[in-house]
Coordinates of C-alpha atoms in Angstrom, one line a residue:
M14 CA 21.8 -20.5 -2.0
K15 CA 20.2 -17.7 -0.4
V16 CA 23.4 -15.9 0.0
D17 CA 24.1 -16.2 -3.7
V18 CA 20.7 -14.7 -4.7
I19 CA 21.3 -11.9 -2.6
K20 CA 25.0 -11.5 -3.6
S21 CA 23.8 -11.4 -7.3
L22 CA 21.2 -8.8 -6.3
F23 CA 23.4 -6.7 -4.8
L24 CA 26.4 -7.0 -7.2
G25 CA 23.7 -6.7 -10.2
N26 CA 25.3 -9.6 -12.1
E27 CA 21.8 -10.9 -13.2
V28 CA 20.3 -7.6 -14.1
R29 CA 17.6 -9.3 -16.4
T30 CA 16.3 -11.4 -13.8
L31 CA 16.3 -8.4 -11.4
S32 CA 14.3 -6.3 -13.2
W33 CA 12.2 -9.3 -14.4
V34 CA 11.6 -10.1 -10.6
R35 CA 11.5 -6.6 -9.3
I36 CA 9.0 -4.9 -11.8
P37 CA 6.0 -7.2 -10.6
I38 CA 7.0 -6.7 -7.2
L39 CA 6.6 -2.8 -7.7
T40 CA 3.6 -2.9 -9.5
K41 CA 1.9 -5.4 -6.5
L42 CA 3.3 -2.8 -4.0
S43 CA 2.1 0.2 -5.8
V44 CA -1.4 -1.6 -6.4
M45 CA -1.6 -2.4 -2.6
V46 CA -0.7 1.1 -1.6
A47 CA -3.4 2.4 -3.6
G48 CA -5.9 0.3 -2.5
F49 CA -4.7 0.9 1.0
Q50 CA -5.1 4.5 0.8
R51 CA -8.4 4.4 -1.0
Y52 CA -9.6 2.0 1.9
T53 CA -8.3 4.4 4.6
L54 CA -9.6 7.3 2.9
R55 CA -13.2 5.8 2.4
R56 CA -12.8 4.8 6.2
F57 CA -11.8 8.4 7.2
V58 CA -14.8 9.7 5.1
G59 CA -17.2 7.3 6.9
V60 CA -15.8 7.9 10.3
V61 CA -16.1 11.8 9.8
T62 CA -19.8 11.5 8.5
F63 CA -20.5 9.2 11.4
I64 CA -19.2 11.6 14.1
R65 CA -21.1 14.9 12.2
A66 CA -24.2 13.0 12.0
F67 CA -23.9 12.1 15.9
W68 CA -22.7 15.6 16.6
L69 CA -25.8 17.1 14.7
S70 CA -28.2 14.6 16.7
F71 CA -26.5 15.3 19.8
S72 CA -26.6 19.0 19.6
G73 CA -30.2 19.0 18.2
H74 CA -31.8 17.7 21.6

């Protein structure tokens, strides 16, 4: 059964089903990527702010 599904995906026999399945997966993926980028950006900014504050307090002494 899996082989038939893969075959139909590669041969493009069921284009309607493929597009119907692929579009939600793509939107989910893009949402995940966007959330991951936002998360990493926020984390990076937090780390930089922490290092800067630590360096300021360290060099202040």
